[in-house]
mmCIF file of C-alpha atoms in Angstrom:
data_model
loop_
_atom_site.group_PDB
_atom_site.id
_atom_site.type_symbol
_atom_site.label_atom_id
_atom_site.label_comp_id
_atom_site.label_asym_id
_atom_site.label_seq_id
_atom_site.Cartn_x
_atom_site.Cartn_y
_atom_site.Cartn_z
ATOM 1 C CA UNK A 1 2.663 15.209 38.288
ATOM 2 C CA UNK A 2 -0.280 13.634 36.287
ATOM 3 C CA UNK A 3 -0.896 16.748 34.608
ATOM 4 C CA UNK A 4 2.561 16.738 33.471
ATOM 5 C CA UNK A 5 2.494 13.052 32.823
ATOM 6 C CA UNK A 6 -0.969 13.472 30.087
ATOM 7 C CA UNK A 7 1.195 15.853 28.242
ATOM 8 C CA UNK A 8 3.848 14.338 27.809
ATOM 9 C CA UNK A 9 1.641 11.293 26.950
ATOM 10 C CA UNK A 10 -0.864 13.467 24.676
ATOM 11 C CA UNK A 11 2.391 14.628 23.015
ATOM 12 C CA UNK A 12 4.126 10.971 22.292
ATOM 13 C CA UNK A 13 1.273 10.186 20.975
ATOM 14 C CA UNK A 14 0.724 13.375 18.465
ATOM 15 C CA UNK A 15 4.122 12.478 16.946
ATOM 16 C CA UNK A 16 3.465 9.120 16.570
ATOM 17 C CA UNK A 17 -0.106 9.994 14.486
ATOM 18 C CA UNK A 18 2.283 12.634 12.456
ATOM 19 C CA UNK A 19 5.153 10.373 11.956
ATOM 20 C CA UNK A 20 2.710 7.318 10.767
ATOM 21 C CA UNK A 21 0.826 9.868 8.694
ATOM 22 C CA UNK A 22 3.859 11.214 6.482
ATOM 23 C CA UNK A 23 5.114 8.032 5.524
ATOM 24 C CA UNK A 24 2.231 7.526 3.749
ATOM 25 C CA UNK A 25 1.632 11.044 2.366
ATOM 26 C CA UNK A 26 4.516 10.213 0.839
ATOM 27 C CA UNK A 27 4.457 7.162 -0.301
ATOM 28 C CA UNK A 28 4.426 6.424 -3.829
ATOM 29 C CA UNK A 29 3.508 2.282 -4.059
ATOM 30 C CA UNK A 30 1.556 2.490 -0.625
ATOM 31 C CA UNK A 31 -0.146 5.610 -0.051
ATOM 32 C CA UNK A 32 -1.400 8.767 -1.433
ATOM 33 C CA UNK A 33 1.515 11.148 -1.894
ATOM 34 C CA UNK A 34 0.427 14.791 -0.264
ATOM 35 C CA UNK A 35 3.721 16.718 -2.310
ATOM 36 C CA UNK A 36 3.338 17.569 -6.009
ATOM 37 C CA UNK A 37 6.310 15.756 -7.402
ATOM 38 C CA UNK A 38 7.504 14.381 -10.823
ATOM 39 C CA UNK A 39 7.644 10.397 -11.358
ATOM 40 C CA UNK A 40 8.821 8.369 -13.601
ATOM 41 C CA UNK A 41 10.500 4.346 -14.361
ATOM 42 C CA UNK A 42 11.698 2.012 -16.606
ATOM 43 C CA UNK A 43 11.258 -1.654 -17.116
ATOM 44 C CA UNK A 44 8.635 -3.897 -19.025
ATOM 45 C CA UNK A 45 6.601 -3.307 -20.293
ATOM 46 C CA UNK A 46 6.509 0.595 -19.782
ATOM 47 C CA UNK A 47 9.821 2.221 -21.210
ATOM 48 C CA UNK A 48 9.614 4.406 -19.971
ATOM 49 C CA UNK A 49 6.656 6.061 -17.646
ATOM 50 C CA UNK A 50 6.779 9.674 -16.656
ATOM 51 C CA UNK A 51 4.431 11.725 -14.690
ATOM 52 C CA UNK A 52 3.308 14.244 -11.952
ATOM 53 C CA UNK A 53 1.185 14.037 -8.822
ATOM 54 C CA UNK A 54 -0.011 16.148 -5.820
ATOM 55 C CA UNK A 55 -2.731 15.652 -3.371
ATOM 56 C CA UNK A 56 -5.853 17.097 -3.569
ATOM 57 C CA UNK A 57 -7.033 15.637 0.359
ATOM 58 C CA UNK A 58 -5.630 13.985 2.783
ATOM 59 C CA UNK A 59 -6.228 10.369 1.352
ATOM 60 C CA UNK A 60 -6.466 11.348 -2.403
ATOM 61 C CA UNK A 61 -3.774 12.019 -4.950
ATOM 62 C CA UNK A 62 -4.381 12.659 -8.794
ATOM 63 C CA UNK A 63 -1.565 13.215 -11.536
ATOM 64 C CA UNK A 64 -1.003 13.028 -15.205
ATOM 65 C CA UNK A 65 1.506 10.291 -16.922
ATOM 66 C CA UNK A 66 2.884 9.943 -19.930
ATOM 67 C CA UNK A 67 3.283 5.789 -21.339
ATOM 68 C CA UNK A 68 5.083 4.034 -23.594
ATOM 69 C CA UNK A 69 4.635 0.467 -24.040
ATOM 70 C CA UNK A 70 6.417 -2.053 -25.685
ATOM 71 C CA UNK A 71 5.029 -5.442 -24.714
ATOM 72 C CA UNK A 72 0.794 -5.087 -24.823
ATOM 73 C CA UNK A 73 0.795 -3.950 -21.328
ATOM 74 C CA UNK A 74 2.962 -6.524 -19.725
ATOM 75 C CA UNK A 75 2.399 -9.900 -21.781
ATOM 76 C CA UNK A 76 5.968 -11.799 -22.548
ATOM 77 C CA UNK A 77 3.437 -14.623 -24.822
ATOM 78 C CA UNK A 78 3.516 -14.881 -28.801
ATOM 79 C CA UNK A 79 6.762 -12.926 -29.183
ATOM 80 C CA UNK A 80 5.252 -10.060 -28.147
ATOM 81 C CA UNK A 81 7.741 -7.758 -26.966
ATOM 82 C CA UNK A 82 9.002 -5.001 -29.451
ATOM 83 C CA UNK A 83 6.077 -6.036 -31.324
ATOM 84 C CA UNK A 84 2.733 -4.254 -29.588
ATOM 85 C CA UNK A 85 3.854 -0.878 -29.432
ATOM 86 C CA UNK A 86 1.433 1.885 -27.346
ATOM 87 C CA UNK A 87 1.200 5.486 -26.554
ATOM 88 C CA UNK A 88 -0.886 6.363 -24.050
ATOM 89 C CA UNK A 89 -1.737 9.210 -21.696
ATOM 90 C CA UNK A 90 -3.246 8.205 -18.179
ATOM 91 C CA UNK A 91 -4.353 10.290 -14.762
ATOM 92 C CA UNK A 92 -3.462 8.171 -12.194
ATOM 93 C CA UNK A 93 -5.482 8.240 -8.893
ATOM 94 C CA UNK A 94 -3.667 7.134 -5.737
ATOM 95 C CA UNK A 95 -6.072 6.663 -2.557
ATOM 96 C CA UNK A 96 -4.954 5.647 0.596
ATOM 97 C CA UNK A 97 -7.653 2.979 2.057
ATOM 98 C CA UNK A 98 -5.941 2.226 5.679
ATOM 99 C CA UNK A 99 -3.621 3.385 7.631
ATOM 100 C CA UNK A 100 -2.777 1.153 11.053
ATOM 101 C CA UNK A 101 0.561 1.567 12.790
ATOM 102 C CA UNK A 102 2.841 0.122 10.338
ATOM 103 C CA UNK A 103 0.461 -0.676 7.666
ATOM 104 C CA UNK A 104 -0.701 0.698 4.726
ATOM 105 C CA UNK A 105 -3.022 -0.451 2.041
ATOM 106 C CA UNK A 106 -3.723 1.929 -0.852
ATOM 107 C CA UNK A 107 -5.716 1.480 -4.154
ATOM 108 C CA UNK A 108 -4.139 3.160 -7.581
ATOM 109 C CA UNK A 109 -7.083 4.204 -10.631
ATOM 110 C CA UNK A 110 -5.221 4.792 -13.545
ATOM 111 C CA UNK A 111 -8.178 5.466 -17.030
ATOM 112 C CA UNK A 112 -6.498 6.966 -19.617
ATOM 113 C CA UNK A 113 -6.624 6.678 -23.760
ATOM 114 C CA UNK A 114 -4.069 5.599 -26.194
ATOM 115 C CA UNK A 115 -2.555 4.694 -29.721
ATOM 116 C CA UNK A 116 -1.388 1.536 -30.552
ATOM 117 C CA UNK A 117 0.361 -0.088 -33.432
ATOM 118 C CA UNK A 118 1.227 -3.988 -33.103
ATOM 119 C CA UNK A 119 1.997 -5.630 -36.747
ATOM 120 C CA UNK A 120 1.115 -2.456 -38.823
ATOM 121 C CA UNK A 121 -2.310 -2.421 -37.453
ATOM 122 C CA UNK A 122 -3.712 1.025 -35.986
ATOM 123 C CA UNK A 123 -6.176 0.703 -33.023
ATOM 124 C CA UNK A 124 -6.953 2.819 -29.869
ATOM 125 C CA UNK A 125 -6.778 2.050 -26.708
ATOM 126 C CA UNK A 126 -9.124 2.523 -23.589
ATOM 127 C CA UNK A 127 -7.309 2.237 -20.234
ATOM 128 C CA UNK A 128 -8.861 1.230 -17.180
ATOM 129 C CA UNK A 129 -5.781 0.342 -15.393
ATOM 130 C CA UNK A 130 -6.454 -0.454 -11.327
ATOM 131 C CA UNK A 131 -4.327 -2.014 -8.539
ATOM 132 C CA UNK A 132 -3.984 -2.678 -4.876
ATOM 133 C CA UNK A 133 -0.862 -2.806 -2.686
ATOM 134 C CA UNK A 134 -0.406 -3.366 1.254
ATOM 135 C CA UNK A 135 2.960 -2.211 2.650
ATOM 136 C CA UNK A 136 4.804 -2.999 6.007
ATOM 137 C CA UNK A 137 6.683 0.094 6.904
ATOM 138 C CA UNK A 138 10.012 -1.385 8.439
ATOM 139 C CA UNK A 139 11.279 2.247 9.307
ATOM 140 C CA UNK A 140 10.808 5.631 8.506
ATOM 141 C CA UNK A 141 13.037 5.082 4.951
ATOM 142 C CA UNK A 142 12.029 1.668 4.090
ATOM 143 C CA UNK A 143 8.242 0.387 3.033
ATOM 144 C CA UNK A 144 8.209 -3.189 1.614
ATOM 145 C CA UNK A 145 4.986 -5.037 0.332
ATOM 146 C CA UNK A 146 2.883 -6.218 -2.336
ATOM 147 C CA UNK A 147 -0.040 -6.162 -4.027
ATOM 148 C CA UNK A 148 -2.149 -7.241 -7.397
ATOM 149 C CA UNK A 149 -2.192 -5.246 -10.744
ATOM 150 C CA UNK A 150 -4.864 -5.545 -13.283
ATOM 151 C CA UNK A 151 -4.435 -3.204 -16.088
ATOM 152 C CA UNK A 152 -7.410 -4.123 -18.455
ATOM 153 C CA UNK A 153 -7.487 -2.800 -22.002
ATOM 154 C CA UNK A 154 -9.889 -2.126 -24.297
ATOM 155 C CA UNK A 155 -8.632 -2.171 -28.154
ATOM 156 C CA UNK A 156 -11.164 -0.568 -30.864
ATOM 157 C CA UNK A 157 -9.711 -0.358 -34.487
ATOM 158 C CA UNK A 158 -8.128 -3.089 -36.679
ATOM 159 C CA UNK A 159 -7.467 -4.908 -33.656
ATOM 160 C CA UNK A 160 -10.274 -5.009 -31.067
ATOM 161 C CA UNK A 161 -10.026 -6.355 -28.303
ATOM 162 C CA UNK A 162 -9.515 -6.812 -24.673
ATOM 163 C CA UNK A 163 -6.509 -7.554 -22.335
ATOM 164 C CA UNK A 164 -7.111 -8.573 -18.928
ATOM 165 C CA UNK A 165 -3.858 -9.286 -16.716
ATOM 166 C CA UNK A 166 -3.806 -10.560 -13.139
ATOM 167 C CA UNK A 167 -0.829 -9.775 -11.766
ATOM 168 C CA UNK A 168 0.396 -10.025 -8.111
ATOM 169 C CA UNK A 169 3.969 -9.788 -6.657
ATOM 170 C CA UNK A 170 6.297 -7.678 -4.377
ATOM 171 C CA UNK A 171 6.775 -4.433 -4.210
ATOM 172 C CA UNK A 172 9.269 -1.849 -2.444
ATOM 173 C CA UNK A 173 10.018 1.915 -1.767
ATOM 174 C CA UNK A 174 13.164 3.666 -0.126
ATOM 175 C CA UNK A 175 13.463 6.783 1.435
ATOM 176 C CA UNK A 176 17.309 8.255 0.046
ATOM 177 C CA UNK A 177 17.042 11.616 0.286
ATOM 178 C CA UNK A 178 14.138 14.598 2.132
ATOM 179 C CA UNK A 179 12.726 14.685 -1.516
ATOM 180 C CA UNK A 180 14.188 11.903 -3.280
ATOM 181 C CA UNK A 181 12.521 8.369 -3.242
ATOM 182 C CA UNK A 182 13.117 5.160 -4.966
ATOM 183 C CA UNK A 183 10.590 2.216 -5.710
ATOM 184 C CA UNK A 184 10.673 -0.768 -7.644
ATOM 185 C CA UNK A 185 7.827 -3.791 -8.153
ATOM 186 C CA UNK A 186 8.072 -7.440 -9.497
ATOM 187 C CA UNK A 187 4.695 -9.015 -10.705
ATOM 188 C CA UNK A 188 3.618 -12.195 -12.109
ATOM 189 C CA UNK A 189 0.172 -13.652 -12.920
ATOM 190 C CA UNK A 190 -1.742 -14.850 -16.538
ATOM 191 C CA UNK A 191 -2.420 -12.195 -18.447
ATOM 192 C CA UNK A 192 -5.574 -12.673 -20.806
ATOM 193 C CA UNK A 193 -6.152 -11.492 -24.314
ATOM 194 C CA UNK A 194 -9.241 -11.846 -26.079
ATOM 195 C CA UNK A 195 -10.153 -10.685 -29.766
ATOM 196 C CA UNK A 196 -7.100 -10.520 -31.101
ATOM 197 C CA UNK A 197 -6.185 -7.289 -28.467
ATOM 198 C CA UNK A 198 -2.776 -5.663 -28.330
ATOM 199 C CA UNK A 199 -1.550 -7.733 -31.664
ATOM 200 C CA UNK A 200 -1.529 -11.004 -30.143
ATOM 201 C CA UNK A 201 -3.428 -12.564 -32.812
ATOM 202 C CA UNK A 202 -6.739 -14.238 -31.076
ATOM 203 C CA UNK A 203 -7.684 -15.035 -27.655
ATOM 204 C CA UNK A 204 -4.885 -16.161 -25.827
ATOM 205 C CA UNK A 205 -3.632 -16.427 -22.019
ATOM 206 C CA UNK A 206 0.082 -15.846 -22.085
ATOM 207 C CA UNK A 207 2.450 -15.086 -18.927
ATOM 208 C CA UNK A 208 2.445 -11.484 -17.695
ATOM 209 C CA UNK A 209 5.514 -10.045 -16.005
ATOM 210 C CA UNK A 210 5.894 -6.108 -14.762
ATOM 211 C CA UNK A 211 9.374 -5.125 -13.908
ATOM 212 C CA UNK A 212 10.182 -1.678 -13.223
ATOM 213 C CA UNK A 213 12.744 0.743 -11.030
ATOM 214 C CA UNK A 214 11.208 4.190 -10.663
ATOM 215 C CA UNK A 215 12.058 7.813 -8.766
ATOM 216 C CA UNK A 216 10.023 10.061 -7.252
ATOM 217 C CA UNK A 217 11.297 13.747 -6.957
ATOM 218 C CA UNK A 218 9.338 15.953 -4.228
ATOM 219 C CA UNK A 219 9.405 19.914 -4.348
#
């Protein structure tokens, strides 16, 4: 009888461990997605981002993404949407810090290089794009959170520069599908501009706003 009782203990408590462990391998916002899949979103500023990820452990993922930025990386100061346009090519790193229960707090490493063009002006771009988000998973299709965003930017060219956003807000994914996922994320916070970076004329601190609804597809 106790034998029979550790087992079936030993086993509850493997699929619990499994269970907690795939949500976030496959979380997008809050983990460090183990399946190579193809990403990508719209909103502002990024219309639109598009990528691909896989995991190289079991706590690190690494991808490539394609950007396109129309508002100097989330800035809504100076009339600057439409008007700071980028290209940009980043490898974003997801790694997943913690893991307890129903928690999950991951950190997202995004360098990458780009053109941009705000006014006529040519410069390149330098991204060292980080964040951090903590997510509550309230079942095993539904992780909601939140987290803080700061995409600094370094501008070399006829605009130099640097941008330095603090952004913080909510942020949530849904399991609809075995590979299908959807996410979206709503941040706030001042973003910073300083030597004239990203077009916006001089050193200013403006509001910054991210907005975007994105889809993961896993193979």
């Amino acid at each position: 009888m106790i034998k029979k009782l550790t087992l079936l203990t030993a086993f509850a408590a493997t699929v619990g461990l499994t269970g907690s462990a795939q949500a976030a391998e496959d979380s997008f916002l809050f983990g460090a997605p183990q399946k190579p899949q193809v990403f990508g979103s719209l909103g502002y500023s990024g219309i639109p981002r598009l990528g691909y990820m896989q995991g190289i452990s079991p706590t690190v993922a690494i991808g490539g993404e394609f950007i396109l930025d129309i508002g100097a990386f989330y800035s809504l100061g100076n009339g600057v949407a439409g008007n700071a346009i980028s290209v940009a090519g980043a490898v974003p790193i997801k790694i997943l810090l913690a893991e307890e229960d129903k928690v999950t707090f991951a950190l997202t490493l995004s360098p990458g290089l780009g053109v941009g063009v705000p006014s006529g002006a040519t410069f390149f771009e330098l991204l060292l794009h980080s964040g951090v988000n903590i997510g509550y998973k309230a079942s095993s299709l539904v992780t909601v959170g939140g987290g803080v965003d700061i995409p600094v930017t370094i501008f070399l060219g006829d605009a130099s520069g640097v941008l330095f956003p603090i952004l913080f807000g909510p942020a949530a994914e849904f399991r609809i599908a075995p590979q299908f996922s959807l996410r979206s994320e709503l941040k706030l916070g001042p973003h910073i501009a300083a030597g004239g970076a990203g077009g916006l004329g001089g050193s200013t601190t403006s509001l910054g706003f991210k907005f975007n609804v994105g889809v993961n597809y896993r193979f």
